[in-house]
Amino acid sequence: YREQSNHHILALDDQGQVWGWGRGSWGIMGVGNDETQNSPRMISQSYFDDKRIVDIAAMGDDNGSTAAARAQNDDFYVWGGNGNGICGQGHNTNQYYPVKVAWVVPGGSTRDYNHTWKPHGGVKKWTVSGNYGYAWMMVLDGNGYIWHVGYNTSGQAFNNNTTNNSKGWRRSEPGTQFQVAESNTPTAGTNLDGKIVDFWTFSGHDAGSTEYASTYVRLDDGTTWYAGAGGAHYRNGFGDTAAHTSPVRISKMMNLKK
């Protein structure tokens, strides 16, 4: 199993060990330096608290690269480029070794490294997304909530704001949103909290280096919702090119399967 960014390869072997090779900038090799590795090199399991790794992800380009791993107990570790605080340590300093992502537990503001996903139904899906040095990570838990850490200037975290988050996992609680159709006529409101069954992300930039980040989610009633950047090519499916910090429903997408 392998993941790759623009200049490096990340691989996971059948023993749950992570290997990397290629460009080492930003600490993306996870071995304490920024040197290029011309052959595979294993990241010490001690940096993952001696846990078996079951999933890996990577993103990046010439402006920054980030890698992440999920352990067998669903703890997440991130290293490399830390723009916008994707590593969840409360700062934006690049991480040359894997670090465990902290938590911001719902209802509080303190960071916690010992909280687990179990009270939230476990991890259903996760992704690392971004480019041009803007990176974020999202998790869908088993209780139908999205969690976010890192970049959010486009408002793609489904939390009704554009605040970047460097402190750790923060649960998005979009609450009730009105199902505004393309006609801009509001209909009945829908509470999105605990209703999300799937999500996917989009990340890109134009020739002027403007970042576009957005997230789409599917609810348990089959409806599809969108939040994030706009753009000239109508990719939000909403009929306009505007950014939408608060989620909007894509009214023509019902009962989406995949």
PDB file of C-alpha atoms in Angstrom:
ATOM      1  CA  TYR A   1       0.000   0.000   0.000  1.00  0.00           C
ATOM      2  CA  ARG A   2       1.419   3.406  -0.889  1.00  0.00           C
ATOM      3  CA  GLU A   3       0.610   7.121  -1.001  1.00  0.00           C
ATOM      4  CA  GLN A   4       2.493   9.875  -2.765  1.00  0.00           C
ATOM      5  CA  SER A   5       2.812  13.628  -2.988  1.00  0.00           C
ATOM      6  CA  ASN A   6       4.522  15.523  -5.764  1.00  0.00           C
ATOM      7  CA  HIS A   7       8.052  14.489  -4.806  1.00  0.00           C
ATOM      8  CA  HIS A   8       7.978  11.662  -2.268  1.00  0.00           C
ATOM      9  CA  ILE A   9       6.554   8.187  -1.778  1.00  0.00           C
ATOM     10  CA  LEU A  10       5.050   6.838   1.452  1.00  0.00           C
ATOM     11  CA  ALA A  11       4.520   3.099   1.827  1.00  0.00           C
ATOM     12  CA  LEU A  12       2.915   0.821   4.437  1.00  0.00           C
ATOM     13  CA  ASP A  13       4.116  -2.776   4.726  1.00  0.00           C
ATOM     14  CA  ASP A  14       2.218  -5.815   5.997  1.00  0.00           C
ATOM     15  CA  GLN A  15       3.825  -5.445   9.443  1.00  0.00           C
ATOM     16  CA  GLY A  16       2.256  -2.028   9.958  1.00  0.00           C
ATOM     17  CA  GLN A  17       5.517  -0.148   9.407  1.00  0.00           C
ATOM     18  CA  VAL A  18       5.815   3.076   7.395  1.00  0.00           C
ATOM     19  CA  TRP A  19       8.531   3.666   4.796  1.00  0.00           C
ATOM     20  CA  GLY A  20       9.429   6.708   2.735  1.00  0.00           C
ATOM     21  CA  TRP A  21      11.750   7.808  -0.033  1.00  0.00           C
ATOM     22  CA  GLY A  22      12.270  10.757  -2.357  1.00  0.00           C
ATOM     23  CA  ARG A  23      12.382  14.453  -1.502  1.00  0.00           C
ATOM     24  CA  GLY A  24      12.851  15.137   2.214  1.00  0.00           C
ATOM     25  CA  SER A  25      11.910  18.824   2.439  1.00  0.00           C
ATOM     26  CA  TRP A  26       9.712  19.971   5.347  1.00  0.00           C
ATOM     27  CA  GLY A  27      10.660  16.789   7.266  1.00  0.00           C
ATOM     28  CA  ILE A  28       8.340  14.681   5.123  1.00  0.00           C
ATOM     29  CA  MET A  29      10.536  11.561   5.561  1.00  0.00           C
ATOM     30  CA  GLY A  30       9.763  11.602   9.296  1.00  0.00           C
ATOM     31  CA  VAL A  31      13.346  10.742  10.247  1.00  0.00           C
ATOM     32  CA  GLY A  32      14.472  14.056  11.738  1.00  0.00           C
ATOM     33  CA  ASN A  33      15.938  15.870   8.726  1.00  0.00           C
ATOM     34  CA  ASP A  34      15.080  17.313   5.332  1.00  0.00           C
ATOM     35  CA  GLU A  35      17.480  15.204   3.293  1.00  0.00           C
ATOM     36  CA  THR A  36      16.448  13.418   0.116  1.00  0.00           C
ATOM     37  CA  GLN A  37      16.260   9.638   0.535  1.00  0.00           C
ATOM     38  CA  ASN A  38      17.363   7.740  -2.574  1.00  0.00           C
ATOM     39  CA  SER A  39      16.065   4.414  -1.246  1.00  0.00           C
ATOM     40  CA  PRO A  40      13.247   3.358   1.125  1.00  0.00           C
ATOM     41  CA  ARG A  41      13.832   4.175   4.785  1.00  0.00           C
ATOM     42  CA  MET A  42      11.583   3.028   7.622  1.00  0.00           C
ATOM     43  CA  ILE A  43      10.216   5.492  10.164  1.00  0.00           C
ATOM     44  CA  SER A  44      10.875   4.117  13.636  1.00  0.00           C
ATOM     45  CA  GLN A  45       7.787   2.582  15.199  1.00  0.00           C
ATOM     46  CA  SER A  46       8.660   4.418  18.419  1.00  0.00           C
ATOM     47  CA  TYR A  47       7.430   7.664  16.859  1.00  0.00           C
ATOM     48  CA  PHE A  48       4.033   6.017  16.578  1.00  0.00           C
ATOM     49  CA  ASP A  49       4.189   4.990  20.250  1.00  0.00           C
ATOM     50  CA  ASP A  50       5.011   1.434  19.068  1.00  0.00           C
ATOM     51  CA  LYS A  51       1.544   1.033  17.537  1.00  0.00           C
ATOM     52  CA  ARG A  52       0.803  -0.827  14.330  1.00  0.00           C
ATOM     53  CA  ILE A  53      -0.123   1.535  11.487  1.00  0.00           C
ATOM     54  CA  VAL A  54      -3.142   0.539   9.404  1.00  0.00           C
ATOM     55  CA  ASP A  55      -3.589   3.535   7.061  1.00  0.00           C
ATOM     56  CA  ILE A  56      -1.431   6.268   5.530  1.00  0.00           C
ATOM     57  CA  ALA A  57      -2.019   9.412   3.489  1.00  0.00           C
ATOM     58  CA  ALA A  58       0.118  12.098   1.856  1.00  0.00           C
ATOM     59  CA  MET A  59      -0.330  15.351  -0.030  1.00  0.00           C
ATOM     60  CA  GLY A  60       1.942  18.051  -1.368  1.00  0.00           C
ATOM     61  CA  ASP A  61       3.659  19.962  -4.140  1.00  0.00           C
ATOM     62  CA  ASP A  62       6.587  22.380  -4.487  1.00  0.00           C
ATOM     63  CA  ASN A  63       5.146  24.564  -1.729  1.00  0.00           C
ATOM     64  CA  GLY A  64       4.841  21.948   1.014  1.00  0.00           C
ATOM     65  CA  SER A  65       4.160  18.277   1.720  1.00  0.00           C
ATOM     66  CA  THR A  66       2.449  16.572   4.654  1.00  0.00           C
ATOM     67  CA  ALA A  67       2.085  12.912   5.620  1.00  0.00           C
ATOM     68  CA  ALA A  68      -0.280  11.207   8.050  1.00  0.00           C
ATOM     69  CA  ALA A  69      -0.860   7.760   9.519  1.00  0.00           C
ATOM     70  CA  ARG A  70      -3.686   6.094  11.429  1.00  0.00           C
ATOM     71  CA  ALA A  71      -2.746   3.568  14.112  1.00  0.00           C
ATOM     72  CA  GLN A  72      -4.652   0.413  14.975  1.00  0.00           C
ATOM     73  CA  ASN A  73      -6.364   2.201  17.879  1.00  0.00           C
ATOM     74  CA  ASP A  74      -7.394   5.096  15.553  1.00  0.00           C
ATOM     75  CA  ASP A  75      -4.822   7.567  16.874  1.00  0.00           C
ATOM     76  CA  PHE A  76      -3.562   9.857  14.104  1.00  0.00           C
ATOM     77  CA  TYR A  77       0.045  10.940  13.580  1.00  0.00           C
ATOM     78  CA  VAL A  78       1.149  13.716  11.217  1.00  0.00           C
ATOM     79  CA  TRP A  79       4.549  15.005  10.094  1.00  0.00           C
ATOM     80  CA  GLY A  80       6.168  17.246   7.499  1.00  0.00           C
ATOM     81  CA  GLY A  81       4.740  20.567   6.390  1.00  0.00           C
ATOM     82  CA  ASN A  82       2.608  22.075   9.147  1.00  0.00           C
ATOM     83  CA  GLY A  83       1.167  25.086   7.381  1.00  0.00           C
ATOM     84  CA  ASN A  84      -2.101  26.158   9.023  1.00  0.00           C
ATOM     85  CA  GLY A  85      -1.445  23.736  11.897  1.00  0.00           C
ATOM     86  CA  ILE A  86      -2.523  20.415  10.356  1.00  0.00           C
ATOM     87  CA  CYS A  87      -0.282  18.568  12.851  1.00  0.00           C
ATOM     88  CA  GLY A  88      -2.564  19.678  15.685  1.00  0.00           C
ATOM     89  CA  GLN A  89       0.155  20.899  18.046  1.00  0.00           C
ATOM     90  CA  GLY A  90      -1.058  24.457  18.517  1.00  0.00           C
ATOM     91  CA  HIS A  91       1.510  26.005  16.127  1.00  0.00           C
ATOM     92  CA  ASN A  92       2.580  26.033  12.463  1.00  0.00           C
ATOM     93  CA  THR A  93       6.165  24.733  12.832  1.00  0.00           C
ATOM     94  CA  ASN A  94       7.083  21.880  10.482  1.00  0.00           C
ATOM     95  CA  GLN A  95       7.386  18.498  12.201  1.00  0.00           C
ATOM     96  CA  TYR A  96      10.408  16.351  11.352  1.00  0.00           C
ATOM     97  CA  TYR A  97       9.092  13.325  13.233  1.00  0.00           C
ATOM     98  CA  PRO A  98       5.516  11.982  13.462  1.00  0.00           C
ATOM     99  CA  VAL A  99       3.481  13.645  16.223  1.00  0.00           C
ATOM    100  CA  LYS A 100       0.141  12.553  17.608  1.00  0.00           C
ATOM    101  CA  VAL A 101      -2.719  14.904  16.771  1.00  0.00           C
ATOM    102  CA  ALA A 102      -4.257  16.383  19.896  1.00  0.00           C
ATOM    103  CA  TRP A 103      -7.990  16.840  20.579  1.00  0.00           C
ATOM    104  CA  VAL A 104     -10.228  19.765  21.303  1.00  0.00           C
ATOM    105  CA  VAL A 105     -13.021  17.879  23.025  1.00  0.00           C
ATOM    106  CA  PRO A 106     -16.580  19.098  22.274  1.00  0.00           C
ATOM    107  CA  GLY A 107     -17.733  21.602  24.851  1.00  0.00           C
ATOM    108  CA  GLY A 108     -14.212  22.630  25.835  1.00  0.00           C
ATOM    109  CA  SER A 109     -11.192  24.506  24.562  1.00  0.00           C
ATOM    110  CA  THR A 110      -8.229  22.643  26.104  1.00  0.00           C
ATOM    111  CA  ARG A 111      -6.024  20.298  24.105  1.00  0.00           C
ATOM    112  CA  ASP A 112      -6.068  16.621  25.072  1.00  0.00           C
ATOM    113  CA  TYR A 113      -3.807  13.837  23.770  1.00  0.00           C
ATOM    114  CA  ASN A 114      -5.572  11.013  25.630  1.00  0.00           C
ATOM    115  CA  HIS A 115      -9.108  11.350  24.276  1.00  0.00           C
ATOM    116  CA  THR A 116     -10.136   8.533  21.935  1.00  0.00           C
ATOM    117  CA  TRP A 117     -12.527   8.024  19.024  1.00  0.00           C
ATOM    118  CA  LYS A 118     -14.465   5.287  20.826  1.00  0.00           C
ATOM    119  CA  PRO A 119     -17.061   7.624  22.442  1.00  0.00           C
ATOM    120  CA  HIS A 120     -17.711   9.037  18.967  1.00  0.00           C
ATOM    121  CA  GLY A 121     -18.410   5.737  17.229  1.00  0.00           C
ATOM    122  CA  GLY A 122     -14.876   5.200  15.919  1.00  0.00           C
ATOM    123  CA  VAL A 123     -13.422   6.348  12.616  1.00  0.00           C
ATOM    124  CA  LYS A 124     -15.554   5.738   9.533  1.00  0.00           C
ATOM    125  CA  LYS A 125     -13.508   7.665   6.947  1.00  0.00           C
ATOM    126  CA  TRP A 126     -10.583  10.093   6.862  1.00  0.00           C
ATOM    127  CA  THR A 127      -8.549  12.112   4.384  1.00  0.00           C
ATOM    128  CA  VAL A 128      -5.679  14.561   4.071  1.00  0.00           C
ATOM    129  CA  SER A 129      -6.246  17.265   1.482  1.00  0.00           C
ATOM    130  CA  GLY A 130      -4.714  20.483   0.198  1.00  0.00           C
ATOM    131  CA  ASN A 131      -2.050  21.921  -2.064  1.00  0.00           C
ATOM    132  CA  TYR A 132       0.170  24.972  -2.440  1.00  0.00           C
ATOM    133  CA  GLY A 133       1.187  24.587   1.213  1.00  0.00           C
ATOM    134  CA  TYR A 134      -2.397  24.676   2.514  1.00  0.00           C
ATOM    135  CA  ALA A 135      -3.234  21.380   4.218  1.00  0.00           C
ATOM    136  CA  TRP A 136      -6.058  20.037   6.298  1.00  0.00           C
ATOM    137  CA  MET A 137      -7.299  16.691   7.585  1.00  0.00           C
ATOM    138  CA  MET A 138     -10.864  15.526   8.115  1.00  0.00           C
ATOM    139  CA  VAL A 139     -12.423  12.511   9.822  1.00  0.00           C
ATOM    140  CA  LEU A 140     -15.987  11.233   9.701  1.00  0.00           C
ATOM    141  CA  ASP A 141     -16.852   9.466  12.944  1.00  0.00           C
ATOM    142  CA  GLY A 142     -19.396   6.692  13.442  1.00  0.00           C
ATOM    143  CA  ASN A 143     -21.879   9.098  15.015  1.00  0.00           C
ATOM    144  CA  GLY A 144     -22.260  11.170  11.858  1.00  0.00           C
ATOM    145  CA  TYR A 145     -19.977  14.123  12.660  1.00  0.00           C
ATOM    146  CA  ILE A 146     -17.010  15.550  10.760  1.00  0.00           C
ATOM    147  CA  TRP A 147     -13.826  16.509  12.608  1.00  0.00           C
ATOM    148  CA  HIS A 148     -11.235  18.911  11.230  1.00  0.00           C
ATOM    149  CA  VAL A 149      -7.695  20.131  11.840  1.00  0.00           C
ATOM    150  CA  GLY A 150      -5.592  22.562   9.770  1.00  0.00           C
ATOM    151  CA  TYR A 151      -6.531  24.904   6.941  1.00  0.00           C
ATOM    152  CA  ASN A 152     -10.061  26.322   6.801  1.00  0.00           C
ATOM    153  CA  THR A 153      -9.779  29.721   5.126  1.00  0.00           C
ATOM    154  CA  SER A 154     -12.289  28.610   2.490  1.00  0.00           C
ATOM    155  CA  GLY A 155     -14.791  27.523   5.149  1.00  0.00           C
ATOM    156  CA  GLN A 156     -14.711  23.893   4.005  1.00  0.00           C
ATOM    157  CA  ALA A 157     -14.729  22.463   7.558  1.00  0.00           C
ATOM    158  CA  PHE A 158     -18.559  22.606   7.755  1.00  0.00           C
ATOM    159  CA  ASN A 159     -18.432  24.721  10.917  1.00  0.00           C
ATOM    160  CA  ASN A 160     -19.834  28.034   9.614  1.00  0.00           C
ATOM    161  CA  ASN A 161     -16.531  29.948   9.831  1.00  0.00           C
ATOM    162  CA  THR A 162     -13.190  30.412   8.076  1.00  0.00           C
ATOM    163  CA  THR A 163     -10.875  30.015  11.073  1.00  0.00           C
ATOM    164  CA  ASN A 164      -7.833  27.777  10.667  1.00  0.00           C
ATOM    165  CA  ASN A 165      -7.418  25.209  13.436  1.00  0.00           C
ATOM    166  CA  SER A 166      -3.965  24.259  14.752  1.00  0.00           C
ATOM    167  CA  LYS A 167      -5.044  23.028  18.196  1.00  0.00           C
ATOM    168  CA  GLY A 168      -6.228  19.527  17.303  1.00  0.00           C
ATOM    169  CA  TRP A 169      -9.339  17.596  16.353  1.00  0.00           C
ATOM    170  CA  ARG A 170     -12.334  19.904  16.516  1.00  0.00           C
ATOM    171  CA  ARG A 171     -15.840  18.602  15.850  1.00  0.00           C
ATOM    172  CA  SER A 172     -17.811  20.519  13.221  1.00  0.00           C
ATOM    173  CA  GLU A 173     -21.350  21.235  14.327  1.00  0.00           C
ATOM    174  CA  PRO A 174     -23.068  23.048  11.447  1.00  0.00           C
ATOM    175  CA  GLY A 175     -26.484  22.815  13.117  1.00  0.00           C
ATOM    176  CA  THR A 176     -29.627  23.692  11.177  1.00  0.00           C
ATOM    177  CA  GLN A 177     -29.151  24.973   7.634  1.00  0.00           C
ATOM    178  CA  PHE A 178     -31.866  26.110   5.248  1.00  0.00           C
ATOM    179  CA  GLN A 179     -32.190  24.141   2.047  1.00  0.00           C
ATOM    180  CA  VAL A 180     -31.821  27.151  -0.234  1.00  0.00           C
ATOM    181  CA  ALA A 181     -32.402  26.136  -3.844  1.00  0.00           C
ATOM    182  CA  GLU A 182     -30.825  27.756  -6.906  1.00  0.00           C
ATOM    183  CA  SER A 183     -33.763  30.153  -6.946  1.00  0.00           C
ATOM    184  CA  ASN A 184     -32.484  31.472  -3.590  1.00  0.00           C
ATOM    185  CA  THR A 185     -35.835  30.651  -2.037  1.00  0.00           C
ATOM    186  CA  PRO A 186     -35.333  29.108   1.435  1.00  0.00           C
ATOM    187  CA  THR A 187     -37.298  25.995   2.330  1.00  0.00           C
ATOM    188  CA  ALA A 188     -37.453  23.986   5.546  1.00  0.00           C
ATOM    189  CA  GLY A 189     -34.302  23.851   7.646  1.00  0.00           C
ATOM    190  CA  THR A 190     -32.286  20.664   8.134  1.00  0.00           C
ATOM    191  CA  ASN A 191     -30.123  19.912  11.173  1.00  0.00           C
ATOM    192  CA  LEU A 192     -26.887  18.413   9.826  1.00  0.00           C
ATOM    193  CA  ASP A 193     -25.511  17.416  13.251  1.00  0.00           C
ATOM    194  CA  GLY A 194     -25.032  13.651  13.480  1.00  0.00           C
ATOM    195  CA  LYS A 195     -26.530  13.069  10.019  1.00  0.00           C
ATOM    196  CA  ILE A 196     -23.410  12.764   7.829  1.00  0.00           C
ATOM    197  CA  VAL A 197     -22.743   9.321   6.312  1.00  0.00           C
ATOM    198  CA  ASP A 198     -20.062  10.207   3.735  1.00  0.00           C
ATOM    199  CA  PHE A 199     -17.869  13.095   2.623  1.00  0.00           C
ATOM    200  CA  TRP A 200     -15.286  13.974  -0.009  1.00  0.00           C
ATOM    201  CA  THR A 201     -12.991  16.962  -0.514  1.00  0.00           C
ATOM    202  CA  PHE A 202     -11.739  19.107  -3.371  1.00  0.00           C
ATOM    203  CA  SER A 203      -8.521  21.117  -3.417  1.00  0.00           C
ATOM    204  CA  GLY A 204      -6.976  23.154  -6.209  1.00  0.00           C
ATOM    205  CA  HIS A 205      -5.462  26.493  -7.136  1.00  0.00           C
ATOM    206  CA  ASP A 206      -5.486  28.811 -10.130  1.00  0.00           C
ATOM    207  CA  ALA A 207      -2.608  30.323 -12.083  1.00  0.00           C
ATOM    208  CA  GLY A 208      -2.446  33.147  -9.555  1.00  0.00           C
ATOM    209  CA  SER A 209      -1.856  30.694  -6.679  1.00  0.00           C
ATOM    210  CA  THR A 210      -5.296  31.285  -5.181  1.00  0.00           C
ATOM    211  CA  GLU A 211      -6.288  28.219  -3.163  1.00  0.00           C
ATOM    212  CA  TYR A 212      -9.728  26.648  -3.608  1.00  0.00           C
ATOM    213  CA  ALA A 213     -10.841  24.183  -0.928  1.00  0.00           C
ATOM    214  CA  SER A 214     -14.262  22.644  -0.512  1.00  0.00           C
ATOM    215  CA  THR A 215     -16.051  19.695   1.069  1.00  0.00           C
ATOM    216  CA  TYR A 216     -19.130  17.787   0.006  1.00  0.00           C
ATOM    217  CA  VAL A 217     -21.140  15.602   2.395  1.00  0.00           C
ATOM    218  CA  ARG A 218     -23.980  13.139   2.027  1.00  0.00           C
ATOM    219  CA  LEU A 219     -26.610  12.934   4.752  1.00  0.00           C
ATOM    220  CA  ASP A 220     -28.549   9.897   5.893  1.00  0.00           C
ATOM    221  CA  ASP A 221     -31.585  11.222   3.996  1.00  0.00           C
ATOM    222  CA  GLY A 222     -29.694  11.039   0.678  1.00  0.00           C
ATOM    223  CA  THR A 223     -29.166  14.782   0.240  1.00  0.00           C
ATOM    224  CA  THR A 224     -25.803  16.269  -0.730  1.00  0.00           C
ATOM    225  CA  TRP A 225     -24.406  19.447   0.858  1.00  0.00           C
ATOM    226  CA  TYR A 226     -21.471  21.697   0.074  1.00  0.00           C
ATOM    227  CA  ALA A 227     -19.250  24.191   1.908  1.00  0.00           C
ATOM    228  CA  GLY A 228     -16.125  26.039   0.864  1.00  0.00           C
ATOM    229  CA  ALA A 229     -14.647  28.102  -1.934  1.00  0.00           C
ATOM    230  CA  GLY A 230     -16.486  29.237  -5.021  1.00  0.00           C
ATOM    231  CA  GLY A 231     -14.899  29.562  -8.435  1.00  0.00           C
ATOM    232  CA  ALA A 232     -15.583  30.389 -12.038  1.00  0.00           C
ATOM    233  CA  HIS A 233     -16.452  26.829 -13.073  1.00  0.00           C
ATOM    234  CA  TYR A 234     -19.543  26.239 -10.900  1.00  0.00           C
ATOM    235  CA  ARG A 235     -18.076  23.163  -9.223  1.00  0.00           C
ATOM    236  CA  ASN A 236     -20.168  23.685  -6.104  1.00  0.00           C
ATOM    237  CA  GLY A 237     -23.197  22.419  -8.035  1.00  0.00           C
ATOM    238  CA  PHE A 238     -25.272  25.165  -6.500  1.00  0.00           C
ATOM    239  CA  GLY A 239     -25.680  27.277  -9.619  1.00  0.00           C
ATOM    240  CA  ASP A 240     -23.397  30.151  -8.618  1.00  0.00           C
ATOM    241  CA  THR A 241     -19.682  30.871  -8.274  1.00  0.00           C
ATOM    242  CA  ALA A 242     -19.782  32.230  -4.728  1.00  0.00           C
ATOM    243  CA  ALA A 243     -18.018  30.833  -1.672  1.00  0.00           C
ATOM    244  CA  HIS A 244     -20.320  29.291   0.937  1.00  0.00           C
ATOM    245  CA  THR A 245     -18.982  29.319   4.494  1.00  0.00           C
ATOM    246  CA  SER A 246     -22.284  27.924   5.755  1.00  0.00           C
ATOM    247  CA  PRO A 247     -23.291  24.615   4.124  1.00  0.00           C
ATOM    248  CA  VAL A 248     -25.764  24.678   1.236  1.00  0.00           C
ATOM    249  CA  ARG A 249     -27.726  21.827  -0.265  1.00  0.00           C
ATOM    250  CA  ILE A 250     -27.140  20.780  -3.876  1.00  0.00           C
ATOM    251  CA  SER A 251     -30.828  20.397  -4.590  1.00  0.00           C
ATOM    252  CA  LYS A 252     -30.569  18.211  -7.706  1.00  0.00           C
ATOM    253  CA  MET A 253     -28.404  15.570  -6.028  1.00  0.00           C
ATOM    254  CA  MET A 254     -30.709  13.194  -4.153  1.00  0.00           C
ATOM    255  CA  ASN A 255     -30.081   9.598  -3.071  1.00  0.00           C
ATOM    256  CA  LEU A 256     -26.440   9.746  -4.094  1.00  0.00           C
ATOM    257  CA  LYS A 257     -24.824   6.314  -3.910  1.00  0.00           C
ATOM    258  CA  LYS A 258     -21.129   7.130  -4.263  1.00  0.00           C
TER     259      LYS A 258
END
